[in-house]
Structure formats: structure tokens, C-alpha cells
GROMACS .gro file of C-alpha atoms in nm:
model
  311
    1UNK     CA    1   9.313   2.698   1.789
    2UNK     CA    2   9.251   3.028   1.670
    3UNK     CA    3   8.895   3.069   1.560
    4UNK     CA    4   8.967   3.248   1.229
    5UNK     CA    5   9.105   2.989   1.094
    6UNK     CA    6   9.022   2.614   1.052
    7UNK     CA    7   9.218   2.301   1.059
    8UNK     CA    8   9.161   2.267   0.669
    9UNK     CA    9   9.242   2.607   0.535
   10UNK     CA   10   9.504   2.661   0.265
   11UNK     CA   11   9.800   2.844   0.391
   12UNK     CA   12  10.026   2.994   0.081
   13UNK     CA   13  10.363   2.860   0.216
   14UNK     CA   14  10.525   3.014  -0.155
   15UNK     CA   15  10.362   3.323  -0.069
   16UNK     CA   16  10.443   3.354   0.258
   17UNK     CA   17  10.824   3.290   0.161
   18UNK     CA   18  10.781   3.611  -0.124
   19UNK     CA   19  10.606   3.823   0.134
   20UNK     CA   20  10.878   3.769   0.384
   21UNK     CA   21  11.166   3.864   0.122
   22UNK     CA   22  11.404   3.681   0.246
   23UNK     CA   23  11.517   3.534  -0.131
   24UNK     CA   24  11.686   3.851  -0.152
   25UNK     CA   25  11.892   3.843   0.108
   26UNK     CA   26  11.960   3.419   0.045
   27UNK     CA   27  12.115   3.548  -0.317
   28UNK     CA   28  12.268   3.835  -0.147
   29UNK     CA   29  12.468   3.535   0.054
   30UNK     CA   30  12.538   3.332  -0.243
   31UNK     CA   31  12.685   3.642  -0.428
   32UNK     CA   32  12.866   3.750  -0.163
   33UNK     CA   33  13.009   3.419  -0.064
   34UNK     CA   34  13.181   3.158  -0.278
   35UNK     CA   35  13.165   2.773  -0.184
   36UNK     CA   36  13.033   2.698   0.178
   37UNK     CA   37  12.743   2.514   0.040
   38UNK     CA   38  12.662   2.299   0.386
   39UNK     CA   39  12.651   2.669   0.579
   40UNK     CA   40  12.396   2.829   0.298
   41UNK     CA   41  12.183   2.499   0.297
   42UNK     CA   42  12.199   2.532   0.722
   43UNK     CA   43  12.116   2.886   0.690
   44UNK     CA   44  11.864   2.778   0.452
   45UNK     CA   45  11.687   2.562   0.674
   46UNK     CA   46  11.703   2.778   0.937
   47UNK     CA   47  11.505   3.056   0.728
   48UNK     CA   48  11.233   2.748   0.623
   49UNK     CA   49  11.183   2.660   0.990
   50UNK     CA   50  11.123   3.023   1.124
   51UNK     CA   51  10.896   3.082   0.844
   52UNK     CA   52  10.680   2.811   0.955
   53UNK     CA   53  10.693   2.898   1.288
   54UNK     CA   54  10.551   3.222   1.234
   55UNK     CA   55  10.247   3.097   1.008
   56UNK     CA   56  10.252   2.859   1.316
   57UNK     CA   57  10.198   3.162   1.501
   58UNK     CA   58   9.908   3.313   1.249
   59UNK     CA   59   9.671   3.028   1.248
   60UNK     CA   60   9.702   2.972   1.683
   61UNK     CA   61   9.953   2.697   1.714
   62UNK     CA   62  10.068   2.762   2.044
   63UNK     CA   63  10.449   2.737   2.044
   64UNK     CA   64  10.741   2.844   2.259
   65UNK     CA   65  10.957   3.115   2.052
   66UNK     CA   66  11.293   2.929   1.892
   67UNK     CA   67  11.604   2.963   2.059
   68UNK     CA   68  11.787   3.153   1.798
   69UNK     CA   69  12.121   3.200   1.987
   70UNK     CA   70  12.415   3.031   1.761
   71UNK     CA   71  12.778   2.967   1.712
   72UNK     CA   72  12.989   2.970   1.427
   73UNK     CA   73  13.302   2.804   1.394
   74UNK     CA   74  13.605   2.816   1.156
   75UNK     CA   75  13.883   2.984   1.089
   76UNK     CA   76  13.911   3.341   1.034
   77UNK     CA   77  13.827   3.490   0.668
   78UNK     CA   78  13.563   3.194   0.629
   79UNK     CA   79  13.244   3.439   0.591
   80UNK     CA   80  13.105   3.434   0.979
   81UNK     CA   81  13.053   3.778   1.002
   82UNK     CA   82  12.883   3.813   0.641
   83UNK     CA   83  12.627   3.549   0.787
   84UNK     CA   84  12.606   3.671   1.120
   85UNK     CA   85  12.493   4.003   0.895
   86UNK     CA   86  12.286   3.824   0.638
   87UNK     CA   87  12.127   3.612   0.916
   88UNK     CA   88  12.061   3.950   1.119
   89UNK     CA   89  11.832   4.050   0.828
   90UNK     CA   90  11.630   3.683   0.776
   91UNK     CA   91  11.576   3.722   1.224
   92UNK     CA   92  11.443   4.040   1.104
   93UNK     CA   93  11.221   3.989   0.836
   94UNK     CA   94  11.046   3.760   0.985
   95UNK     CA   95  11.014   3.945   1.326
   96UNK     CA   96  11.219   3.795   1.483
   97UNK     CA   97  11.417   4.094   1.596
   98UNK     CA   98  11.333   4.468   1.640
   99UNK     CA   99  11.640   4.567   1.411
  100UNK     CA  100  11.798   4.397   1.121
  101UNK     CA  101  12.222   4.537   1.270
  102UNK     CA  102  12.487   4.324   1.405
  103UNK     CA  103  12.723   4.436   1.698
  104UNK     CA  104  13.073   4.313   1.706
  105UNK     CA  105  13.215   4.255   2.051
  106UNK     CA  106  13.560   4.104   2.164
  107UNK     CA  107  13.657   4.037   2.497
  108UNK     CA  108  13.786   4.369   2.527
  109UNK     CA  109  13.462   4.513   2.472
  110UNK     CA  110  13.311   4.279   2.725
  111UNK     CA  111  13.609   4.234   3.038
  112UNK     CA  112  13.680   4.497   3.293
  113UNK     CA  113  13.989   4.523   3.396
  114UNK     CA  114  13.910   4.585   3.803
  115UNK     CA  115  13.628   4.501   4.031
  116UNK     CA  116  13.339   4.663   3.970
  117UNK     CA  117  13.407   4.735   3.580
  118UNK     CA  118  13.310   4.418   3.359
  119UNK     CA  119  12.933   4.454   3.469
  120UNK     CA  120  12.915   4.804   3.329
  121UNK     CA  121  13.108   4.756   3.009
  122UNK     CA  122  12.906   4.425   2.943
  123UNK     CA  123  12.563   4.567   3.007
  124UNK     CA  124  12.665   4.884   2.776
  125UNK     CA  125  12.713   4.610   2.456
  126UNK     CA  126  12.398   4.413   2.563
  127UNK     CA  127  12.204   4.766   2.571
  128UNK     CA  128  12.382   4.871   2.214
  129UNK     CA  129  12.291   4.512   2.067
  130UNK     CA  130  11.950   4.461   2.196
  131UNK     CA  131  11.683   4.402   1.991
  132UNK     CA  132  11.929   4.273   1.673
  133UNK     CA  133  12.227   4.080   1.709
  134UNK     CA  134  12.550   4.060   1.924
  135UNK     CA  135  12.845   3.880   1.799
  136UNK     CA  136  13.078   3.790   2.019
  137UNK     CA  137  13.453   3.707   1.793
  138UNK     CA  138  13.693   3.461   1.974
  139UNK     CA  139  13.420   3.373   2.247
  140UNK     CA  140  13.669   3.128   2.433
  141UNK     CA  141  13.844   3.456   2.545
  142UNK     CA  142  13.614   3.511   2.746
  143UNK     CA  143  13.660   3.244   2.972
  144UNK     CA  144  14.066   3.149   3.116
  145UNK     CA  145  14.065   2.827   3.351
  146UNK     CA  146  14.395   2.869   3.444
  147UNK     CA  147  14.302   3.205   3.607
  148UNK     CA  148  14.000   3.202   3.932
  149UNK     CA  149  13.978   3.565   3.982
  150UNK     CA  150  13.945   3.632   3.575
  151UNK     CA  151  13.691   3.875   3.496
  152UNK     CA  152  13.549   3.702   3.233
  153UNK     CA  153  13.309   3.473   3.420
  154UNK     CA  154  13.136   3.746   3.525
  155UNK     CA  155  13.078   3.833   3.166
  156UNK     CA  156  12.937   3.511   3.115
  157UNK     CA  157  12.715   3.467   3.429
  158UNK     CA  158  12.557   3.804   3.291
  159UNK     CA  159  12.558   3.682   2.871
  160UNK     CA  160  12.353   3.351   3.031
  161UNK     CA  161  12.078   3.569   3.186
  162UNK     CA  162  12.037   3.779   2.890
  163UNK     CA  163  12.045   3.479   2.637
  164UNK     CA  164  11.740   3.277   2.869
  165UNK     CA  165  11.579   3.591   3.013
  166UNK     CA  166  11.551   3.841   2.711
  167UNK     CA  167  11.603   3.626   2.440
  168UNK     CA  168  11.306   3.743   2.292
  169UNK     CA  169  11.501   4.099   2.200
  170UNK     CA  170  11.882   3.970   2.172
  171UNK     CA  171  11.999   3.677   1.974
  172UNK     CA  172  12.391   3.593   2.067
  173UNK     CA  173  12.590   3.433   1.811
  174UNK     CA  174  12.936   3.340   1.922
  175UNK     CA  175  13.262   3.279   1.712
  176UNK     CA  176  13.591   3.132   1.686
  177UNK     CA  177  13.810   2.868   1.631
  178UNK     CA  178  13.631   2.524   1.620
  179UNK     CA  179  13.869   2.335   1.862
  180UNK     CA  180  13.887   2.630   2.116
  181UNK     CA  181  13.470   2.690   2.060
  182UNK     CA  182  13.452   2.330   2.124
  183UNK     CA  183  13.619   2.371   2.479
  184UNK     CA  184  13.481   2.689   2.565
  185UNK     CA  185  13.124   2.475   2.539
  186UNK     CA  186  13.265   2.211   2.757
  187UNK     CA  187  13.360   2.424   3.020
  188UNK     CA  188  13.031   2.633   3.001
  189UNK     CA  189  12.789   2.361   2.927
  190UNK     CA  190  12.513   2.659   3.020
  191UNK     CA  191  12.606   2.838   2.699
  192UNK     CA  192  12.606   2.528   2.510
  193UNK     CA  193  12.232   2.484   2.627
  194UNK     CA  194  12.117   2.808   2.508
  195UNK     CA  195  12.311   2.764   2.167
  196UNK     CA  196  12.027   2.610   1.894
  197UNK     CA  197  12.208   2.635   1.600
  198UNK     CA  198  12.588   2.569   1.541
  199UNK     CA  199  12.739   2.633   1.190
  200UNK     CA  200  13.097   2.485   1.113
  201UNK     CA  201  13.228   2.721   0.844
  202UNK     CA  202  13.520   2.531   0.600
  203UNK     CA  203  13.832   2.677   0.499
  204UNK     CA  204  13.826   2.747   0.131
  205UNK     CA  205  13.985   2.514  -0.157
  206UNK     CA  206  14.294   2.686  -0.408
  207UNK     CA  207  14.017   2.660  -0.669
  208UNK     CA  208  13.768   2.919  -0.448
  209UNK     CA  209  14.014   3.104  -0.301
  210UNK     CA  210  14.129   3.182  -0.685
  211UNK     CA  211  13.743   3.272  -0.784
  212UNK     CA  212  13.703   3.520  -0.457
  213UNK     CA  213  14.072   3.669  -0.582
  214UNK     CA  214  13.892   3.739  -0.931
  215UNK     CA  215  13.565   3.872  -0.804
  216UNK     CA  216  13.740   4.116  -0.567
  217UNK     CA  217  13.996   4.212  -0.868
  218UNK     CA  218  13.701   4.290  -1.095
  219UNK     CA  219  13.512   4.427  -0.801
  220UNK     CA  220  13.854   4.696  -0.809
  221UNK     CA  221  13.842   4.714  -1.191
  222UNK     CA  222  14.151   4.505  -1.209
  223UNK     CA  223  14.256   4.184  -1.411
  224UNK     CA  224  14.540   3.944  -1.408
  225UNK     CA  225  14.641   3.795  -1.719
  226UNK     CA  226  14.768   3.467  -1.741
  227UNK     CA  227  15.110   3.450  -1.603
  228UNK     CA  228  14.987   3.648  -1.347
  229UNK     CA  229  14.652   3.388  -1.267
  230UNK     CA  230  14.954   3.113  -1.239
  231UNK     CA  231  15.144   3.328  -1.080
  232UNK     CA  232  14.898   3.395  -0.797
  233UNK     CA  233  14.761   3.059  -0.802
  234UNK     CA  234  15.157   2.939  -0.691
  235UNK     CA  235  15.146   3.199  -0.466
  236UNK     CA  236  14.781   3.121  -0.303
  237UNK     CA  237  14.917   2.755  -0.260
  238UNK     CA  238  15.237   2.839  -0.042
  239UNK     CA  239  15.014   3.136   0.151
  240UNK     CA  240  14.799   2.839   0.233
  241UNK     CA  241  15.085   2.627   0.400
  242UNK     CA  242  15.178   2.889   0.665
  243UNK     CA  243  14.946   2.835   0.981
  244UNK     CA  244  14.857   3.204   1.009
  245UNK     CA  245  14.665   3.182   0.703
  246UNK     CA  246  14.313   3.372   0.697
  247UNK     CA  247  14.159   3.228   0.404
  248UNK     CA  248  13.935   3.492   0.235
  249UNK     CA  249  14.092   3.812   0.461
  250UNK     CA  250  14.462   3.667   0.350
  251UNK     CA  251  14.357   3.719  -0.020
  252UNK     CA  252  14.217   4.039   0.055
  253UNK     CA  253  14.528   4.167   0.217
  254UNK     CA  254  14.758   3.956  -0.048
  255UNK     CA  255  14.573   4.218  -0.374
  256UNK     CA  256  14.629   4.494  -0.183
  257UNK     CA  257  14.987   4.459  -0.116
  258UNK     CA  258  15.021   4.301  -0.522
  259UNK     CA  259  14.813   4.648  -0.636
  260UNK     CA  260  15.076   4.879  -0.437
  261UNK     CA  261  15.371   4.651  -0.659
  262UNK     CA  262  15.196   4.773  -0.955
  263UNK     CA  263  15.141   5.086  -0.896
  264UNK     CA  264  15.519   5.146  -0.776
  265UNK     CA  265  15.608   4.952  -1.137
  266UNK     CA  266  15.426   5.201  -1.312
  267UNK     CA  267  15.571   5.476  -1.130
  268UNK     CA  268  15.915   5.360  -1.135
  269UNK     CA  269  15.844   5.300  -1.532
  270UNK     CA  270  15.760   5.664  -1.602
  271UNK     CA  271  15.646   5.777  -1.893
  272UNK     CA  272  15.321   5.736  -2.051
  273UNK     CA  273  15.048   5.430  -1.934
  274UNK     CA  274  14.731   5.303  -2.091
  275UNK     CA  275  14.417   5.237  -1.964
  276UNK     CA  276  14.524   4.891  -2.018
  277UNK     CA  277  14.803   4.911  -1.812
  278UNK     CA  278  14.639   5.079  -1.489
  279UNK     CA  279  14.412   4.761  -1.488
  280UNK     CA  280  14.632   4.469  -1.602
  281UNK     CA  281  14.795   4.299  -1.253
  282UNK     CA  282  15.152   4.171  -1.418
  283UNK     CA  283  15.290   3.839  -1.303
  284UNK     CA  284  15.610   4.059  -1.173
  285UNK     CA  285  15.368   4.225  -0.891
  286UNK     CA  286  15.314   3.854  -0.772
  287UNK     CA  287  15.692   3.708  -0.719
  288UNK     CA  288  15.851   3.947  -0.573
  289UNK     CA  289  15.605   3.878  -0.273
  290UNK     CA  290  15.785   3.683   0.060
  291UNK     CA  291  15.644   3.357   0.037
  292UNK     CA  292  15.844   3.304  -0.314
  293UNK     CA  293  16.162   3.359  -0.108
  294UNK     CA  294  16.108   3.061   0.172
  295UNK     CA  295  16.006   2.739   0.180
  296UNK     CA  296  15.615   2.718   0.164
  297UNK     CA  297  15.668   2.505   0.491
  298UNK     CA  298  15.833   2.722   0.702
  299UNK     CA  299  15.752   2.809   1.025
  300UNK     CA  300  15.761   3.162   1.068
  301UNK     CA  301  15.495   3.345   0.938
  302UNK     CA  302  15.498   3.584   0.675
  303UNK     CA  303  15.139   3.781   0.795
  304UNK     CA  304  14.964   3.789   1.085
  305UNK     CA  305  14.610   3.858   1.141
  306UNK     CA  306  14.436   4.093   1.361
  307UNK     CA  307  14.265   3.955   1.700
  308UNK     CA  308  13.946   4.039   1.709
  309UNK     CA  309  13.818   3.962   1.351
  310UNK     CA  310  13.547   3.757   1.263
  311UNK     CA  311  13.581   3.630   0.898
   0.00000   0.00000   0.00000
């Protein structure tokens, strides 16, 4: 026990909590993401047992630092990288980490392509990453059964070291499908021992998928008005039906496409336009998308997403 303190001295747990400022960044997550209550409660509890580790720490608790390594699981446009970000800043905080920033990394970032290459292009991430956070998207990649000679085990043999032997400058948080996360672990049962903390991210309901449409229209200073909220809300249901569907990223990408519908009504309109009109999203910019012209159970799909994108 340290000698400056005693076994009955107050600690200011409340105080602690302000000092460490990590409320700000907890209401940064809950702005930032809508729904996924169990992940901000996890992430939640996370932050609570850190912070009590590290007045653990102040009064001479002797304690092993946490494993802080963690996976995240879901499909993509579900908010992982937003909390790998926000979770970045908490590690930081609370000292935890040297730096508060987040490295992305894909297989392709980690995998040579020839003898003698993976090492190199691994180590090169693990030096940009260390003493923050590397994120590894569609960590399953990294490992392929069906191929011995794969490069990717070497990528992994060298990620194990790093994650038991440095962990104290480096937390790893890997990503992906839940399924294909779920046999990656099997198959690497040493990564699932160095993995504390896993996170299973939801897709999003129609009713939250239609509140992050409204907050990224206003964010853009534009508005639907009704026919075009039922509009999108018919359209949001069939998106949802097609299995390439990316939850928050598909929305995203679906107001993009819906603002360049206005903008070409407008233009093909000519004339004169109100301020009014440069904001206002018509129902008209919404059904002339795809999804209106097949079945919502088709099997073809409509958009795809981008490998190597963490929601």
C-alpha cells in the first residue's frame, strides 16, 4: 500500500470522472450515434472500469494493466469506426495510450504479396499505430484455411506478439462481420485470448435509420417534406431487403444520389428558384431511385459497398 494514502481516505470518484473528461466525449457518442444503446452502456462500463483502475493505481493497489485489445462486430455502417475513434480518446484520457488517433488497416495494408514482404508492411502499420489504436476492418481476411502458404499467418504470428508483448503502447481492435469474426476466433483461439472486450454492434431499425436520414439532411441544410419522409421511408424499407445493405453508409450514399435528383430537377426546371426550393428534398427525387423499379426481394443488388470499410 502506498504510504500516502490510507485504507480509509475519501477518494472523489465524481471528481475523478470530471477531471478525466471523458463525459464529453460519452455525449460526443450519443450525438453522433443514434440507437445502439447495449454498445454505449458497454462502452460505458468500459470507461467506469478504467477509471477505477487508475485511482487503483494512485492509492498503490498493485494491479496488472487491463487488456484493452477488442473486437467489434456487425455489419458495415453500424458505427464501429466512430467508437473505435471515440474509444481512442477515453484509452487516452485516462492514459491509457500515448495518442488519442486511430489507424485503419485492411489486409492489404497488412499481407505481402511474396516472401519476405508481409513482415515489413505489417511492422510499418504497427510502427504508424503505436502508442494509439490500430483497427484492423474485415480481420477474418487475414487468415484463409483453405490456403497453407497464405501470407496472412505471418501477419498474425507478428499482431499476437505485439498485442501480449507491447500492449502497454498498442491497443488492437478488430472488425467485421459477426459470423466470419466468430470463425476467425475459432481458428486463432490466441487472438481470442488477448481480446478483453467484444462489442456486437446491431443493425439499425426503419425508425433510426429515418432519424440518422434527418440529422444528416439538416446536417446538409436540407429537408424533406412529407411525401418525401414517406417517400423515403418506402424506399429505406425495400433498401433494407437487399443483402448488400450498409445500414447507416447505405443512407449516406442513398441522400447523396436523391440531392444530385434535385439538383438536376432544378436545373432541368430553369428559371428562377427560392431559397425554399434549394433546401426542400421533393418526393419525385425519391421514386425515380432503382429499388422502386424491382421487387424489394430481389436478388441482385442495386449498391455495393466498398471492402475495406468499417462502419
Amino acid at each position: 500500500m502506498d504510504e500516502t494514502h490510507t485504507n480509509h481516505e475519501k477518494l472523489d470518484v465524481a471528481q475523478a470522472f470530471k477531471d478525466s473528461n471523458i463525459q464529453g466525449v460519452l455525449d460526443d457518442l450519443d450525438r453522433e450515434l443514434v440507437g445502439l444503446k447495449s454498445v454505449k452502456t458497454r462502452i460505458r462500463e468500459i470507461a467506469a472500469f478504467l477509471l477505477v483502475d487508475r485511482l487503483r493505481r494512485d492509492v498503490g493497489l498493485t494491479a496488472d494493466r487491463p487488456v484493452l485489445h477488442m473486437s467489434f462486430t456487425g455489419r458495415p455502417g453500424t458505427g464501429k469506426t466512430t467508437v473505435a475513434m471515440r474509444m481512442a480518446q477515453i484509452l487516452h484520457r485516462l492514459g491509457y495510450i500515448r495518442r488519442d488517433h486511430v489507424v485503419v488497416a485492411t489486409r492489404d495494408d497488412l499481407v505481402g504479396q511474396y516472401i519476405g514482404h508481409t513482415a515489413p508492411k505489417t511492422k510499418e502499420v504497427l510502427k504508424k499505430a503505436m502508442g494509439g489504436v490500430l483497427l484492423i476492418d474485415e480481420a477474418y481476411y487475414l487468415y484463409r484455411s483453405e490456403n497453407e502458404r497464405d501470407y496472412g499467418q505471418e501477419t498474425i504470428e507478428i499482431l499476437l506478439q505485439v498485442m501480449e508483448n507491447q500492449r502497454e503502447d498498442l491497443v488492437v481492435m478488430l472488425a467485421g462481420y459477426k459470423e466470419r469474426m466468430d470463425d476467425f476466433f475459432r481458428s486463432n483461439p490466441g487472438m481470442r485470448s488477448r481480446v478483453a472486450h467484444h462489442l456486437d454492434f446491431p443493425d439499425f431499425t426503419l425508425d433510426e435509420l429515418m432519424q440518422i436520414a434527418e440529422i444528416m439532411l439538416d446536417q446538409q441544410q436540407y429537408t424533406f417534406d412529407e411525401p418525401a419522409r414517406e417517400a423515403f421511408r418506402a424506399y429505406v424499407e425495400r433498401r433494407m431487403a437487399l443483402p448488400d445493405f450498409a445500414n447507416a453508409r447505405s443512407i449516406r450514399n442513398a441522400i447523396d444520389r436523391i440531392k444530385l435528383r434535385q439538383a438536376n430537377r432544378l436545373y432541368s426546371g430553369g428559371g428562377t428558384v427560392t431559397k425554399e426550393e434549394l433546401t426542400r428534398i421533393d418526393a419525385a427525387d425519391i421514386l425515380k431511385s432503382r429499388v422502386f423499379l424491382e421487387p424489394p426481394d430481389r436478388d441482385v443488388p442495386i449498391e455495393t459497398t466498398k471492402r475495406g470499410e468499417t462502419g
